[in-house]
Coordinates of C-alpha atoms in Angstrom, one line a residue:
M1 CA 0.0 0.0 0.0
S2 CA 1.1 3.6 -0.6
G3 CA 1.4 4.6 3.1
T4 CA 3.3 1.6 4.5
P5 CA 5.8 3.2 6.9
G6 CA 9.4 3.2 5.7
S7 CA 8.4 1.9 2.2
F8 CA 9.6 3.0 -1.2
A9 CA 5.9 3.6 -2.1
R10 CA 5.5 6.1 0.8
S11 CA 8.7 7.9 -0.1
V12 CA 7.4 8.4 -3.7
L13 CA 4.2 10.0 -2.5
A14 CA 5.8 12.0 0.3
D15 CA 9.0 13.2 -1.4
R16 CA 8.9 12.7 -5.2
H17 CA 5.4 14.0 -5.9
P18 CA 5.7 17.3 -4.0
A19 CA 9.1 17.9 -5.7
L20 CA 7.5 17.2 -9.1
I21 CA 4.6 19.6 -8.5
R22 CA 7.2 22.4 -7.7
Q23 CA 9.2 21.6 -10.8
V24 CA 6.2 21.7 -13.0
A25 CA 5.0 24.9 -11.5
D26 CA 8.4 26.5 -12.1
A27 CA 8.8 25.2 -15.6
F28 CA 5.8 27.2 -17.1
P29 CA 4.3 30.6 -16.6
Y30 CA 1.0 29.1 -15.6
P31 CA -1.9 31.5 -14.8
P32 CA -3.5 31.7 -11.4
E33 CA -6.1 29.1 -12.1
Q34 CA -3.5 26.4 -12.8
R35 CA -1.3 27.5 -9.9
R36 CA -4.2 27.3 -7.5
A37 CA -4.9 23.8 -8.8
L38 CA -1.3 22.7 -8.4
D39 CA -1.2 24.1 -4.8
A40 CA -4.5 22.3 -4.0
L41 CA -3.0 19.0 -5.4
A42 CA 0.1 19.5 -3.3
E43 CA -2.0 20.1 -0.1
E44 CA -4.2 17.1 -0.9
T45 CA -1.3 14.7 -1.4
A46 CA 0.9 16.0 1.4
A47 CA 2.3 13.4 3.7
P48 CA 0.7 12.9 7.1
A49 CA 2.7 14.6 9.9
S50 CA 3.4 11.3 11.6
A51 CA 5.7 8.9 9.7
D52 CA 3.4 5.9 10.4
A53 CA 0.0 7.7 9.8
T54 CA -2.0 7.1 6.6
S55 CA -4.9 9.5 7.3
G56 CA -5.2 12.7 5.4
P57 CA -7.5 14.6 3.0
P58 CA -9.6 12.4 0.8
I59 CA -8.5 11.8 -2.8
G60 CA -10.2 14.3 -5.0
P61 CA -12.1 13.7 -8.2
L62 CA -11.1 14.5 -11.8
S63 CA -12.6 17.6 -13.3
T64 CA -15.7 17.0 -15.4
H65 CA -15.7 20.4 -17.1
T66 CA -15.5 19.8 -20.9
G67 CA -16.9 22.9 -22.4
T68 CA -18.1 22.2 -25.9
H69 CA -15.8 19.2 -26.5
T70 CA -16.9 15.7 -26.9
G71 CA -15.2 12.5 -27.8
T72 CA -11.5 12.5 -28.6
D73 CA -9.7 15.8 -28.9
T74 CA -8.1 16.2 -32.4
R75 CA -5.2 18.3 -31.2
T76 CA -4.0 16.1 -28.3
G77 CA -5.2 12.7 -29.6
T78 CA -6.3 12.0 -26.0
D79 CA -9.7 11.5 -24.3
T80 CA -11.6 14.5 -23.1
R81 CA -12.2 15.0 -19.4
A82 CA -15.6 13.3 -19.6
D83 CA -14.1 10.2 -21.2
G84 CA -11.3 10.3 -18.6
V85 CA -13.8 10.3 -15.7
R86 CA -15.6 7.4 -17.2
R87 CA -12.5 5.4 -17.8
W88 CA -11.1 6.1 -14.4
A89 CA -14.3 5.0 -12.8
E90 CA -13.8 1.7 -14.5
W91 CA -10.2 1.7 -13.2
G92 CA -11.2 2.0 -9.6
A93 CA -11.9 5.7 -8.9
E94 CA -15.3 4.9 -7.5
A95 CA -13.7 2.8 -4.8
Y96 CA -11.2 5.3 -3.7
V97 CA -12.1 8.9 -4.6
G98 CA -13.6 10.7 -1.7
R99 CA -13.3 7.6 0.5
A100 CA -9.7 7.3 1.2
S101 CA -6.5 9.3 1.5
W102 CA -3.6 8.9 -1.0
Y103 CA -1.8 6.8 1.7
E104 CA -4.5 4.3 2.0
V105 CA -4.7 2.9 -1.5
P106 CA -2.6 0.6 -3.7
F107 CA 0.7 2.2 -4.7
L108 CA 0.3 1.6 -8.5
W109 CA -3.1 3.1 -8.4
A110 CA -2.0 6.2 -6.4
E111 CA 1.0 6.9 -8.6
S112 CA -1.0 6.6 -11.8
Y113 CA -3.9 8.7 -10.5
F114 CA -1.5 11.4 -9.3
Y115 CA -0.2 12.0 -12.8
R116 CA -3.7 12.1 -14.2
R117 CA -4.7 14.7 -11.6
L118 CA -1.5 16.7 -12.3
L119 CA -2.4 16.9 -16.0
D120 CA -5.9 18.0 -15.0
A121 CA -4.5 20.7 -12.8
V122 CA -2.4 22.3 -15.6
G123 CA -5.3 22.1 -18.0
Y124 CA -3.8 19.5 -20.3
F125 CA -7.2 18.1 -21.3
G126 CA -8.7 21.5 -21.8
P127 CA -10.6 23.3 -23.0
G128 CA -8.4 26.3 -23.0
P129 CA -5.0 27.6 -24.2
W130 CA -3.0 25.1 -22.1
Q131 CA -4.7 22.1 -23.7
G132 CA -2.2 19.5 -25.0
V133 CA 0.8 21.3 -23.5
D134 CA 3.1 18.6 -22.0
P135 CA 4.1 19.8 -18.5
F136 CA 7.2 17.6 -18.7
A137 CA 8.4 18.8 -22.1
P138 CA 11.1 21.2 -20.8
F139 CA 12.7 18.3 -18.9
K140 CA 12.6 16.0 -21.8
R141 CA 13.9 18.5 -24.3
A142 CA 16.8 19.5 -22.0
E143 CA 17.8 15.9 -21.7
L144 CA 17.5 15.2 -25.4
T145 CA 19.8 18.1 -26.3
G146 CA 22.3 17.3 -23.5
P147 CA 25.9 16.3 -24.1
E148 CA 25.3 12.7 -22.9
V149 CA 23.0 12.1 -25.9
A150 CA 25.5 13.6 -28.3
D151 CA 28.2 11.3 -26.9
E152 CA 26.1 8.2 -27.1
L153 CA 25.0 8.9 -30.7
A154 CA 28.6 9.6 -31.7
A155 CA 29.6 6.2 -30.2
L156 CA 27.3 4.4 -32.6
D157 CA 30.0 4.5 -35.3
A158 CA 32.2 2.2 -33.1
L159 CA 29.6 -0.6 -33.6
D160 CA 31.1 -1.2 -37.0
D161 CA 34.3 -2.5 -35.3
L162 CA 32.4 -5.2 -33.3
A163 CA 31.8 -8.8 -34.3
P164 CA 28.1 -9.5 -35.0
D165 CA 27.4 -11.2 -31.7
D166 CA 29.1 -8.3 -29.8
R167 CA 27.1 -5.8 -31.8
D168 CA 23.9 -7.6 -30.8
R169 CA 24.8 -7.6 -27.2
A170 CA 25.9 -3.9 -27.2
V171 CA 22.7 -2.7 -28.8
L172 CA 20.5 -4.8 -26.4
H173 CA 22.4 -3.6 -23.4
G174 CA 22.3 0.0 -24.6
A175 CA 18.5 -0.3 -24.4
L176 CA 18.8 -1.9 -21.0
W177 CA 21.1 0.6 -19.4
G178 CA 19.3 3.5 -21.0
N179 CA 16.6 2.8 -18.5
R180 CA 18.7 4.6 -15.9
A181 CA 18.0 7.8 -17.8
D182 CA 14.7 8.4 -15.9
L183 CA 13.8 12.0 -15.1
G184 CA 11.1 10.9 -12.7
F185 CA 13.6 8.8 -10.7
R186 CA 15.9 11.8 -10.5
I187 CA 13.3 14.3 -9.3
S188 CA 13.4 13.3 -5.7
A189 CA 17.2 13.4 -5.7
N190 CA 18.7 16.5 -7.2
G191 CA 15.9 17.0 -9.7
P192 CA 15.9 19.1 -12.8
T193 CA 17.9 22.3 -12.4
A194 CA 16.6 25.8 -13.0
H195 CA 14.2 26.1 -15.9
G196 CA 14.0 22.3 -16.4
S197 CA 17.6 21.3 -17.2
P198 CA 18.0 17.7 -16.0
A199 CA 20.4 16.9 -13.2
N200 CA 23.2 14.5 -13.8
A201 CA 21.9 11.0 -14.4
S202 CA 24.4 9.6 -12.0
S203 CA 23.1 11.5 -9.1
T204 CA 20.9 8.7 -7.9
K205 CA 23.4 5.9 -8.5
A206 CA 23.9 4.0 -5.3
P207 CA 27.2 2.2 -4.5
S208 CA 27.4 -1.2 -6.0
A209 CA 29.3 -4.3 -4.8
E210 CA 32.1 -3.1 -7.0
A211 CA 32.2 0.4 -5.5
P212 CA 33.0 0.3 -1.8
T213 CA 33.4 4.0 -1.2
A214 CA 31.0 6.9 -1.7
E215 CA 33.7 8.7 -3.6
A216 CA 34.1 5.8 -6.1
S217 CA 30.3 5.5 -6.6
S218 CA 29.9 9.2 -7.4
T219 CA 31.7 8.9 -10.8
N220 CA 29.4 9.2 -13.8
T221 CA 29.1 5.6 -15.0
S222 CA 25.6 5.8 -16.3
S223 CA 26.6 7.3 -19.6
A224 CA 28.9 4.3 -20.3
H225 CA 26.1 1.9 -19.5
A226 CA 23.6 3.7 -21.6
S227 CA 25.9 3.8 -24.6
P228 CA 25.3 0.9 -27.0
T229 CA 29.0 0.5 -27.4
H230 CA 29.7 0.1 -23.6
A231 CA 27.8 -2.9 -22.2
P232 CA 28.5 -4.5 -18.8
T233 CA 29.4 -8.1 -18.5
S234 CA 27.0 -10.6 -16.9
T235 CA 29.2 -12.1 -14.2
P236 CA 27.7 -12.4 -10.7
S237 CA 29.7 -9.5 -9.4
D238 CA 28.3 -7.0 -11.9
D239 CA 25.2 -4.8 -11.8
L240 CA 23.3 -7.1 -14.2
L241 CA 21.6 -9.5 -11.8
A242 CA 20.0 -11.7 -14.4
D243 CA 20.8 -12.0 -18.1
D244 CA 18.6 -14.1 -20.4
S245 CA 19.9 -12.3 -23.5
A246 CA 20.9 -15.6 -25.2
A247 CA 17.3 -16.9 -25.0
L248 CA 16.0 -13.7 -26.6
W249 CA 18.3 -14.1 -29.6
R250 CA 17.6 -17.8 -30.0
H251 CA 13.9 -17.2 -29.9
L252 CA 14.1 -14.6 -32.7
A253 CA 16.4 -16.8 -34.8
A254 CA 13.9 -19.7 -34.5
A255 CA 11.1 -17.7 -36.3
P256 CA 10.6 -18.6 -40.0
P257 CA 12.5 -16.1 -42.1
G258 CA 10.6 -12.9 -42.8
T259 CA 7.9 -13.5 -40.2
A260 CA 9.1 -12.2 -36.8
A261 CA 7.0 -9.4 -35.4
V262 CA 8.5 -7.6 -32.4
T263 CA 6.6 -5.3 -30.1
V264 CA 8.4 -2.9 -27.8
I265 CA 6.5 -1.3 -24.9
A266 CA 8.4 1.8 -24.3
D267 CA 9.2 3.4 -20.9
N268 CA 11.0 6.8 -20.9
A269 CA 11.5 9.3 -23.6
G270 CA 14.7 11.1 -24.6
R271 CA 17.9 9.4 -23.5
E272 CA 16.2 6.1 -23.0
L273 CA 14.0 6.1 -26.0
I274 CA 16.9 6.7 -28.4
P275 CA 18.6 3.3 -27.6
D276 CA 15.2 1.7 -27.8
L277 CA 14.8 3.0 -31.3
I278 CA 18.4 1.9 -32.1
L279 CA 17.5 -1.6 -30.9
I280 CA 14.3 -1.6 -33.1
D281 CA 16.4 -0.5 -36.1
H282 CA 19.0 -3.2 -35.4
L283 CA 16.3 -5.9 -35.3
L284 CA 14.7 -4.7 -38.6
H285 CA 18.0 -4.0 -40.4
T286 CA 19.5 -7.4 -39.5
G287 CA 16.3 -9.3 -40.4
R288 CA 15.7 -10.5 -36.8
A289 CA 12.3 -8.7 -37.1
A290 CA 10.3 -8.3 -40.3
T291 CA 8.0 -5.7 -38.6
A292 CA 8.0 -3.9 -35.3
V293 CA 5.4 -2.0 -33.2
L294 CA 6.4 0.6 -30.6
H295 CA 3.8 1.2 -27.8
V296 CA 4.0 4.6 -26.1
K297 CA 1.7 6.5 -23.8
P298 CA -1.4 8.4 -25.2
Y299 CA -0.6 11.4 -23.0
P300 CA 2.3 12.6 -20.8
Y301 CA 2.7 10.3 -17.8
F302 CA 5.3 9.6 -15.1
V303 CA 7.3 12.7 -16.0
S304 CA 9.4 11.2 -18.8
D305 CA 7.3 8.4 -20.3
A306 CA 7.4 8.4 -24.1
T307 CA 4.5 9.7 -26.2
T308 CA 4.3 9.8 -30.0
S309 CA 5.7 13.4 -30.1
D310 CA 8.7 12.2 -28.1
V311 CA 9.2 9.4 -30.7
V312 CA 9.3 12.0 -33.5
D313 CA 11.7 14.3 -31.4
C314 CA 14.0 11.3 -30.9
L315 CA 14.0 10.4 -34.6
R316 CA 14.9 13.9 -35.5
R317 CA 17.7 14.0 -32.9
I318 CA 19.1 10.7 -34.2
G319 CA 19.0 11.9 -37.8
Q320 CA 20.7 15.2 -37.0
A321 CA 23.7 13.5 -35.2
P322 CA 27.0 14.0 -37.0
G323 CA 28.0 10.3 -37.1
R324 CA 27.3 8.2 -40.2
R325 CA 25.6 5.3 -38.4
A326 CA 23.3 7.6 -36.4
R327 CA 22.2 9.4 -39.6
E328 CA 21.6 6.1 -41.4
T329 CA 19.7 4.7 -38.4
G330 CA 17.5 7.8 -38.3
A331 CA 16.8 7.6 -42.0
R332 CA 15.9 3.9 -41.8
L333 CA 13.5 4.4 -38.9
W334 CA 11.8 7.3 -40.6
S335 CA 11.4 5.2 -43.7
A336 CA 10.1 2.2 -41.7
L337 CA 7.4 4.4 -40.2
G338 CA 6.4 5.6 -43.6
T339 CA 6.2 2.1 -45.1
G340 CA 4.5 0.4 -42.1
R341 CA 7.4 -1.8 -41.1
L342 CA 7.5 0.1 -37.9
A343 CA 4.2 1.3 -36.3
V344 CA 3.5 3.4 -33.2
R345 CA 0.6 2.6 -30.9
A346 CA -0.8 4.5 -28.0
H347 CA -3.4 2.3 -26.3
P348 CA -5.4 3.9 -23.4
F349 CA -4.5 1.0 -21.2
A350 CA -0.9 2.2 -21.2
C351 CA -1.9 4.8 -18.6
A352 CA -4.1 2.4 -16.6
P353 CA -3.4 1.9 -12.8
L354 CA -3.7 -1.8 -13.4
P355 CA -1.4 -4.8 -14.1
Y356 CA -1.1 -6.3 -17.5
A357 CA -3.0 -9.3 -16.3
D358 CA -6.1 -7.0 -16.5
M359 CA -5.4 -5.8 -20.1
P360 CA -8.5 -5.5 -22.3
A361 CA -9.3 -8.0 -25.0
D362 CA -8.1 -5.9 -28.0
L363 CA -4.7 -5.3 -26.5
R364 CA -4.4 -8.9 -25.5
A365 CA -5.2 -10.0 -29.0
E366 CA -2.6 -7.5 -30.5
L367 CA 0.2 -8.5 -28.2
G368 CA -0.7 -12.2 -28.7
R369 CA 0.3 -11.8 -32.4
A370 CA 3.8 -10.7 -31.5
T371 CA 6.7 -13.1 -31.9
L372 CA 8.3 -11.3 -29.0
T373 CA 7.1 -8.4 -26.7
V374 CA 9.9 -6.4 -25.1
L375 CA 8.8 -4.5 -22.0
K376 CA 11.0 -1.6 -21.0
G377 CA 11.5 -0.1 -17.6
D378 CA 10.4 -0.3 -14.0
L379 CA 6.8 0.6 -14.3
N380 CA 6.1 -1.9 -17.1
Y381 CA 7.9 -4.5 -14.9
R382 CA 5.7 -3.8 -12.0
R383 CA 2.6 -4.0 -14.2
L384 CA 3.9 -7.2 -15.8
V385 CA 4.6 -9.3 -12.7
G386 CA 2.1 -7.6 -10.3
D387 CA 3.0 -4.7 -8.0
R388 CA 3.6 -6.6 -4.9
L389 CA 6.5 -7.6 -2.7
W390 CA 7.3 -11.0 -4.2
S391 CA 10.1 -13.2 -2.9
P392 CA 12.9 -12.2 -5.3
T393 CA 13.6 -15.9 -6.0
T394 CA 10.2 -16.5 -7.5
A395 CA 10.6 -17.8 -11.0
F396 CA 10.0 -15.1 -13.6
S397 CA 7.7 -17.5 -15.5
L398 CA 5.3 -17.8 -12.6
P399 CA 3.8 -14.3 -12.5
T400 CA 4.1 -13.8 -16.2
G401 CA 2.5 -17.0 -17.5
Y402 CA -0.7 -15.1 -18.4
F403 CA 1.0 -12.8 -20.9
P404 CA -0.2 -13.6 -24.4
S405 CA 3.2 -13.7 -26.2
P406 CA 6.8 -14.6 -25.5
L407 CA 8.3 -11.7 -23.7
A408 CA 11.5 -10.0 -22.5
A409 CA 11.8 -7.5 -19.7
L410 CA 14.6 -5.0 -19.8
R411 CA 14.6 -3.2 -16.5
T412 CA 16.7 -1.2 -14.1
L413 CA 15.6 -1.7 -10.6
K414 CA 13.9 1.4 -9.1
S415 CA 11.2 -0.1 -7.0
D416 CA 10.8 -3.0 -4.5
V417 CA 9.3 -5.4 -7.0
I418 CA 11.7 -8.1 -8.3
V419 CA 11.5 -11.8 -9.2
G420 CA 13.7 -14.3 -11.0
L421 CA 16.9 -14.0 -9.0
D422 CA 18.9 -16.8 -7.6
A423 CA 19.3 -17.1 -3.8
G424 CA 23.0 -16.5 -3.7
T425 CA 22.6 -13.2 -5.6
V426 CA 19.9 -12.1 -3.2
T427 CA 22.0 -13.0 -0.1
A428 CA 25.0 -11.0 -1.5
L429 CA 22.8 -8.0 -2.3
D430 CA 21.2 -8.0 1.1
A431 CA 24.6 -8.2 2.8
N432 CA 25.9 -5.4 0.6
S433 CA 22.9 -3.2 1.4
A434 CA 23.3 -3.8 5.1
A435 CA 27.0 -2.8 4.9
N436 CA 26.6 0.4 2.9
G437 CA 23.0 1.5 3.5
A438 CA 22.0 1.4 -0.2
A439 CA 18.7 -0.2 -1.0
W440 CA 19.6 -2.5 -3.9
R441 CA 16.0 -2.9 -5.0
T442 CA 15.3 0.9 -5.5
S443 CA 18.7 2.5 -6.1
G444 CA 18.7 2.3 -9.9
T445 CA 22.1 0.6 -9.8
Y446 CA 21.1 -2.9 -10.8
A447 CA 19.3 -4.3 -13.9
V448 CA 17.8 -7.5 -15.3
V449 CA 17.2 -9.0 -18.8
Q450 CA 14.5 -11.6 -18.1
V451 CA 13.0 -13.7 -20.9
R452 CA 10.1 -16.1 -21.1
T453 CA 9.6 -17.8 -24.5
V454 CA 7.0 -20.5 -23.7

């Protein structure tokens, strides 16, 4: 639950969400109406005075004011407020809104509803002049134009020097470690700097088993991990806790030539989405996939989650990079979208506060047609296995058996949920955490590549 004393969930509501409201308020010259709504949301979601209390103001409703608009808004491509109210009623709002505080409801539901309420507060769903204005856009743009992205795109040319197997591994691990580039995860640490410039991605990196001192752990290693030409090894002492990469490549190779259809369910925009797109291009260009589908969010969500406009921004950024391979990659992806080899989807369930086990029939049918579905990031992982405190040694296949296609999870650990680890790894991680005070499940230091092909 969201309010469990000392939990990661409580820290998100008590620390990260208030910081985010301040960052959003500072990033735009919102008029008084929006500022009052943001202040009211901050007051409503504020942590109880006592660290073990869960009482507080009741969760408020979504706005139902829609003006003259009905149906789907043509400018934002998102549901109007009335449709949102209906959908959220189906997603559990009737059970919680006005009846419980933010600290008395399931964590996944509280997080998701918070972002929907934040969009409501800034007028994203309109009507009005702020309709469709992404409140997180300044953070995303600053990251996309930052030096780390330039360095990582420049490093693509070095892929030509690698053997094919090493190139596969580098591109896959680039997408994996790109998950560290999460603006929402950094908000509650140093956060974006003035006017939305993102803080250094390494600011939240906790010491690993290989970094015994605080000084050693403060070096910026996240750029190396995110670059597709710098992939960590998978020995037990490394930050990669589980690596089923070989099973992923075997599964794709087993598909009849020209038939493999890969679906990627994206997580973050910007610095993470770029290596996701590079991975998709690699699969298409090498023939591992005949077609690909990229699922993004239908509206801004969880600070940095990718939307269709973010995909276009990233494609332009790749195509404008000075390196030959980056330009070629950008051109191929642009062409693939135009020909239909690559498609972008934005299903409403992408923003649901529910696990994938509850996905609607149309989404289940679509994903069931995929040769492989790749789920990126921490939130998708929580929705995949169920947002609960599993024993970390639970087999990955157990909570994912319902999923309608073979799947791969590429995920950096930023929340308590984890399965599929061996007992020795868990014992070592627990001991290391006890010694240095770093919570291995939530630090963003560790990652997994977990695959289920049957």
